[in-house]
């Protein structure tokens, strides 16, 4: 389990160096006929002290502040694109946990799920308060990309 998390951390660290500009292929994926609403899915590993309900509250708050109607429940199964926010944790004795936040856009395609390559997540070792702030920052970065793809925000 630890080697899997370390591998994921390394993959995410390379993705973080891409900068703020979203690739053209992702902008195409994110363009929606009804951009004022977006489905989401949240998940948290059982080793995390932060619950799925807490993550959902953070994500919905980001959506509402961005004037996007959050579509929860199983709505993500029927939409062309949804935001996937997943938290994995590795507890460390007498210390803060190692965490991995994976924030990606995805699509349910029949029995399979596609998660697009570009991650807006992060990882580290820190307190629950910092992990929640990192979830919020990742969701905000993803929603910014979504807004840029769907609305003319100017330069």
PDB file of C-alpha atoms in Angstrom:
ATOM      1  CA  UNK A   1       0.000   0.000   0.000  1.00  0.00           C
ATOM      2  CA  UNK A   2       2.778   2.419   0.886  1.00  0.00           C
ATOM      3  CA  UNK A   3       4.578   1.856  -2.416  1.00  0.00           C
ATOM      4  CA  UNK A   4       1.347   2.572  -4.308  1.00  0.00           C
ATOM      5  CA  UNK A   5       0.926   5.901  -2.496  1.00  0.00           C
ATOM      6  CA  UNK A   6       4.564   6.837  -3.081  1.00  0.00           C
ATOM      7  CA  UNK A   7       4.140   6.059  -6.790  1.00  0.00           C
ATOM      8  CA  UNK A   8       1.005   8.183  -6.972  1.00  0.00           C
ATOM      9  CA  UNK A   9       2.783  11.030  -5.184  1.00  0.00           C
ATOM     10  CA  UNK A  10       5.553  10.962  -7.779  1.00  0.00           C
ATOM     11  CA  UNK A  11       3.069  10.973 -10.663  1.00  0.00           C
ATOM     12  CA  UNK A  12       1.196  13.934  -9.216  1.00  0.00           C
ATOM     13  CA  UNK A  13       4.388  15.869  -8.591  1.00  0.00           C
ATOM     14  CA  UNK A  14       5.214  15.743 -12.306  1.00  0.00           C
ATOM     15  CA  UNK A  15       1.696  16.863 -13.243  1.00  0.00           C
ATOM     16  CA  UNK A  16       1.931  19.884 -10.946  1.00  0.00           C
ATOM     17  CA  UNK A  17       4.752  21.298 -13.065  1.00  0.00           C
ATOM     18  CA  UNK A  18       2.478  21.776 -16.092  1.00  0.00           C
ATOM     19  CA  UNK A  19       1.382  25.249 -15.006  1.00  0.00           C
ATOM     20  CA  UNK A  20      -2.012  26.908 -14.989  1.00  0.00           C
ATOM     21  CA  UNK A  21      -2.837  26.660 -18.706  1.00  0.00           C
ATOM     22  CA  UNK A  22      -5.202  23.788 -19.419  1.00  0.00           C
ATOM     23  CA  UNK A  23      -4.457  21.663 -22.463  1.00  0.00           C
ATOM     24  CA  UNK A  24      -6.714  22.137 -25.503  1.00  0.00           C
ATOM     25  CA  UNK A  25      -7.978  18.552 -25.343  1.00  0.00           C
ATOM     26  CA  UNK A  26      -9.171  19.106 -21.770  1.00  0.00           C
ATOM     27  CA  UNK A  27     -10.900  22.358 -22.703  1.00  0.00           C
ATOM     28  CA  UNK A  28     -12.785  20.407 -25.398  1.00  0.00           C
ATOM     29  CA  UNK A  29     -13.830  17.755 -22.859  1.00  0.00           C
ATOM     30  CA  UNK A  30     -15.008  20.398 -20.386  1.00  0.00           C
ATOM     31  CA  UNK A  31     -17.171  22.363 -22.857  1.00  0.00           C
ATOM     32  CA  UNK A  32     -20.772  21.594 -22.003  1.00  0.00           C
ATOM     33  CA  UNK A  33     -24.166  22.504 -23.419  1.00  0.00           C
ATOM     34  CA  UNK A  34     -25.351  23.386 -19.889  1.00  0.00           C
ATOM     35  CA  UNK A  35     -22.230  24.787 -18.199  1.00  0.00           C
ATOM     36  CA  UNK A  36     -24.182  26.275 -15.279  1.00  0.00           C
ATOM     37  CA  UNK A  37     -24.370  22.841 -13.656  1.00  0.00           C
ATOM     38  CA  UNK A  38     -21.802  20.131 -12.993  1.00  0.00           C
ATOM     39  CA  UNK A  39     -22.008  16.689 -11.443  1.00  0.00           C
ATOM     40  CA  UNK A  40     -19.462  15.548  -8.883  1.00  0.00           C
ATOM     41  CA  UNK A  41     -18.362  12.433  -7.041  1.00  0.00           C
ATOM     42  CA  UNK A  42     -16.367  12.418  -3.801  1.00  0.00           C
ATOM     43  CA  UNK A  43     -14.580   9.604  -2.020  1.00  0.00           C
ATOM     44  CA  UNK A  44     -12.322   9.122   0.992  1.00  0.00           C
ATOM     45  CA  UNK A  45     -10.367   6.072   2.083  1.00  0.00           C
ATOM     46  CA  UNK A  46     -11.302   4.578   5.457  1.00  0.00           C
ATOM     47  CA  UNK A  47      -7.866   5.562   6.823  1.00  0.00           C
ATOM     48  CA  UNK A  48      -8.748   9.265   6.517  1.00  0.00           C
ATOM     49  CA  UNK A  49     -10.162  11.198   9.438  1.00  0.00           C
ATOM     50  CA  UNK A  50     -11.867  13.545   6.951  1.00  0.00           C
ATOM     51  CA  UNK A  51     -15.193  12.089   5.835  1.00  0.00           C
ATOM     52  CA  UNK A  52     -16.834  12.034   2.430  1.00  0.00           C
ATOM     53  CA  UNK A  53     -19.519  14.330   3.849  1.00  0.00           C
ATOM     54  CA  UNK A  54     -16.885  16.917   4.789  1.00  0.00           C
ATOM     55  CA  UNK A  55     -15.323  16.704   1.318  1.00  0.00           C
ATOM     56  CA  UNK A  56     -18.765  17.060  -0.271  1.00  0.00           C
ATOM     57  CA  UNK A  57     -19.437  20.208   1.758  1.00  0.00           C
ATOM     58  CA  UNK A  58     -16.150  21.723   0.575  1.00  0.00           C
ATOM     59  CA  UNK A  59     -16.791  20.825  -3.080  1.00  0.00           C
ATOM     60  CA  UNK A  60     -20.377  22.083  -3.051  1.00  0.00           C
ATOM     61  CA  UNK A  61     -19.186  25.345  -1.507  1.00  0.00           C
ATOM     62  CA  UNK A  62     -16.696  25.863  -4.340  1.00  0.00           C
ATOM     63  CA  UNK A  63     -19.424  25.149  -6.912  1.00  0.00           C
ATOM     64  CA  UNK A  64     -21.935  27.544  -5.341  1.00  0.00           C
ATOM     65  CA  UNK A  65     -19.374  30.362  -5.007  1.00  0.00           C
ATOM     66  CA  UNK A  66     -18.614  29.852  -8.711  1.00  0.00           C
ATOM     67  CA  UNK A  67     -22.332  29.978  -9.562  1.00  0.00           C
ATOM     68  CA  UNK A  68     -22.384  26.376 -10.752  1.00  0.00           C
ATOM     69  CA  UNK A  69     -25.271  24.183  -9.649  1.00  0.00           C
ATOM     70  CA  UNK A  70     -23.766  21.091  -7.956  1.00  0.00           C
ATOM     71  CA  UNK A  71     -25.356  17.825  -9.089  1.00  0.00           C
ATOM     72  CA  UNK A  72     -24.786  15.223  -6.389  1.00  0.00           C
ATOM     73  CA  UNK A  73     -26.002  11.710  -5.812  1.00  0.00           C
ATOM     74  CA  UNK A  74     -25.710   9.495  -8.879  1.00  0.00           C
ATOM     75  CA  UNK A  75     -25.987  12.351 -11.399  1.00  0.00           C
ATOM     76  CA  UNK A  76     -22.362  11.826 -12.423  1.00  0.00           C
ATOM     77  CA  UNK A  77     -23.348   8.515 -14.027  1.00  0.00           C
ATOM     78  CA  UNK A  78     -25.406  10.212 -16.725  1.00  0.00           C
ATOM     79  CA  UNK A  79     -23.350  13.329 -17.486  1.00  0.00           C
ATOM     80  CA  UNK A  80     -20.726  13.912 -20.177  1.00  0.00           C
ATOM     81  CA  UNK A  81     -18.309  15.180 -17.555  1.00  0.00           C
ATOM     82  CA  UNK A  82     -18.143  15.273 -13.772  1.00  0.00           C
ATOM     83  CA  UNK A  83     -15.634  16.338 -11.122  1.00  0.00           C
ATOM     84  CA  UNK A  84     -14.083  13.476  -9.161  1.00  0.00           C
ATOM     85  CA  UNK A  85     -12.522  14.381  -5.791  1.00  0.00           C
ATOM     86  CA  UNK A  86     -10.815  11.523  -3.969  1.00  0.00           C
ATOM     87  CA  UNK A  87      -8.783  11.527  -0.756  1.00  0.00           C
ATOM     88  CA  UNK A  88      -6.424   8.745   0.293  1.00  0.00           C
ATOM     89  CA  UNK A  89      -4.568   8.725   3.585  1.00  0.00           C
ATOM     90  CA  UNK A  90      -1.780   6.725   5.153  1.00  0.00           C
ATOM     91  CA  UNK A  91      -1.703   7.128   8.933  1.00  0.00           C
ATOM     92  CA  UNK A  92       1.698   7.490  10.582  1.00  0.00           C
ATOM     93  CA  UNK A  93       2.126   6.690  14.268  1.00  0.00           C
ATOM     94  CA  UNK A  94       2.332   9.836  16.387  1.00  0.00           C
ATOM     95  CA  UNK A  95       2.312  12.111  13.342  1.00  0.00           C
ATOM     96  CA  UNK A  96       0.037  13.701  10.750  1.00  0.00           C
ATOM     97  CA  UNK A  97      -1.035  11.377   7.917  1.00  0.00           C
ATOM     98  CA  UNK A  98       0.407  11.216   4.433  1.00  0.00           C
ATOM     99  CA  UNK A  99      -2.389  12.278   2.101  1.00  0.00           C
ATOM    100  CA  UNK A 100      -3.104  12.207  -1.608  1.00  0.00           C
ATOM    101  CA  UNK A 101      -5.875  14.381  -3.041  1.00  0.00           C
ATOM    102  CA  UNK A 102      -6.835  13.477  -6.582  1.00  0.00           C
ATOM    103  CA  UNK A 103      -9.064  16.052  -8.277  1.00  0.00           C
ATOM    104  CA  UNK A 104      -9.839  15.113 -11.876  1.00  0.00           C
ATOM    105  CA  UNK A 105     -12.617  15.418 -14.370  1.00  0.00           C
ATOM    106  CA  UNK A 106     -14.153  12.176 -15.497  1.00  0.00           C
ATOM    107  CA  UNK A 107     -16.924  10.490 -17.401  1.00  0.00           C
ATOM    108  CA  UNK A 108     -18.966   7.376 -16.726  1.00  0.00           C
ATOM    109  CA  UNK A 109     -18.931   5.275 -19.873  1.00  0.00           C
ATOM    110  CA  UNK A 110     -21.158   2.239 -19.405  1.00  0.00           C
ATOM    111  CA  UNK A 111     -19.647   0.033 -16.702  1.00  0.00           C
ATOM    112  CA  UNK A 112     -16.265   1.838 -16.965  1.00  0.00           C
ATOM    113  CA  UNK A 113     -15.147   5.180 -15.587  1.00  0.00           C
ATOM    114  CA  UNK A 114     -12.774   7.467 -17.435  1.00  0.00           C
ATOM    115  CA  UNK A 115     -10.686   9.873 -15.367  1.00  0.00           C
ATOM    116  CA  UNK A 116      -8.883  12.396 -17.513  1.00  0.00           C
ATOM    117  CA  UNK A 117      -5.135  12.695 -17.085  1.00  0.00           C
ATOM    118  CA  UNK A 118      -4.872  16.268 -15.755  1.00  0.00           C
ATOM    119  CA  UNK A 119      -5.019  16.307 -11.970  1.00  0.00           C
ATOM    120  CA  UNK A 120      -5.687  19.373  -9.852  1.00  0.00           C
ATOM    121  CA  UNK A 121      -4.776  17.517  -6.667  1.00  0.00           C
ATOM    122  CA  UNK A 122      -1.903  17.550  -4.226  1.00  0.00           C
ATOM    123  CA  UNK A 123      -0.168  15.412  -1.632  1.00  0.00           C
ATOM    124  CA  UNK A 124       1.855  15.776   1.531  1.00  0.00           C
ATOM    125  CA  UNK A 125       1.948  15.207   5.258  1.00  0.00           C
ATOM    126  CA  UNK A 126      -0.159  17.627   7.265  1.00  0.00           C
ATOM    127  CA  UNK A 127      -3.081  18.329   9.588  1.00  0.00           C
ATOM    128  CA  UNK A 128      -6.755  17.845   8.744  1.00  0.00           C
ATOM    129  CA  UNK A 129      -7.170  21.617   8.485  1.00  0.00           C
ATOM    130  CA  UNK A 130      -4.464  21.849   5.826  1.00  0.00           C
ATOM    131  CA  UNK A 131      -5.809  18.804   3.983  1.00  0.00           C
ATOM    132  CA  UNK A 132      -9.268  20.422   3.827  1.00  0.00           C
ATOM    133  CA  UNK A 133      -7.708  23.639   2.500  1.00  0.00           C
ATOM    134  CA  UNK A 134      -5.857  21.590  -0.129  1.00  0.00           C
ATOM    135  CA  UNK A 135      -9.124  19.922  -1.173  1.00  0.00           C
ATOM    136  CA  UNK A 136     -10.692  23.362  -1.547  1.00  0.00           C
ATOM    137  CA  UNK A 137      -7.711  24.676  -3.542  1.00  0.00           C
ATOM    138  CA  UNK A 138      -7.775  21.671  -5.866  1.00  0.00           C
ATOM    139  CA  UNK A 139     -11.522  21.992  -6.440  1.00  0.00           C
ATOM    140  CA  UNK A 140     -11.127  25.735  -7.090  1.00  0.00           C
ATOM    141  CA  UNK A 141      -8.365  25.102  -9.653  1.00  0.00           C
ATOM    142  CA  UNK A 142     -10.520  22.509 -11.415  1.00  0.00           C
ATOM    143  CA  UNK A 143     -13.567  24.779 -11.451  1.00  0.00           C
ATOM    144  CA  UNK A 144     -11.434  27.633 -12.795  1.00  0.00           C
ATOM    145  CA  UNK A 145     -10.435  25.383 -15.710  1.00  0.00           C
ATOM    146  CA  UNK A 146     -14.103  24.440 -16.196  1.00  0.00           C
ATOM    147  CA  UNK A 147     -15.150  28.101 -16.242  1.00  0.00           C
ATOM    148  CA  UNK A 148     -12.362  29.015 -18.689  1.00  0.00           C
ATOM    149  CA  UNK A 149     -13.475  26.245 -21.044  1.00  0.00           C
ATOM    150  CA  UNK A 150     -17.157  27.222 -20.929  1.00  0.00           C
ATOM    151  CA  UNK A 151     -17.265  30.997 -20.560  1.00  0.00           C
ATOM    152  CA  UNK A 152     -15.451  33.909 -22.172  1.00  0.00           C
ATOM    153  CA  UNK A 153     -13.733  35.327 -19.117  1.00  0.00           C
ATOM    154  CA  UNK A 154     -11.525  37.754 -21.043  1.00  0.00           C
ATOM    155  CA  UNK A 155      -7.767  37.944 -20.706  1.00  0.00           C
TER     156      UNK A 155
END
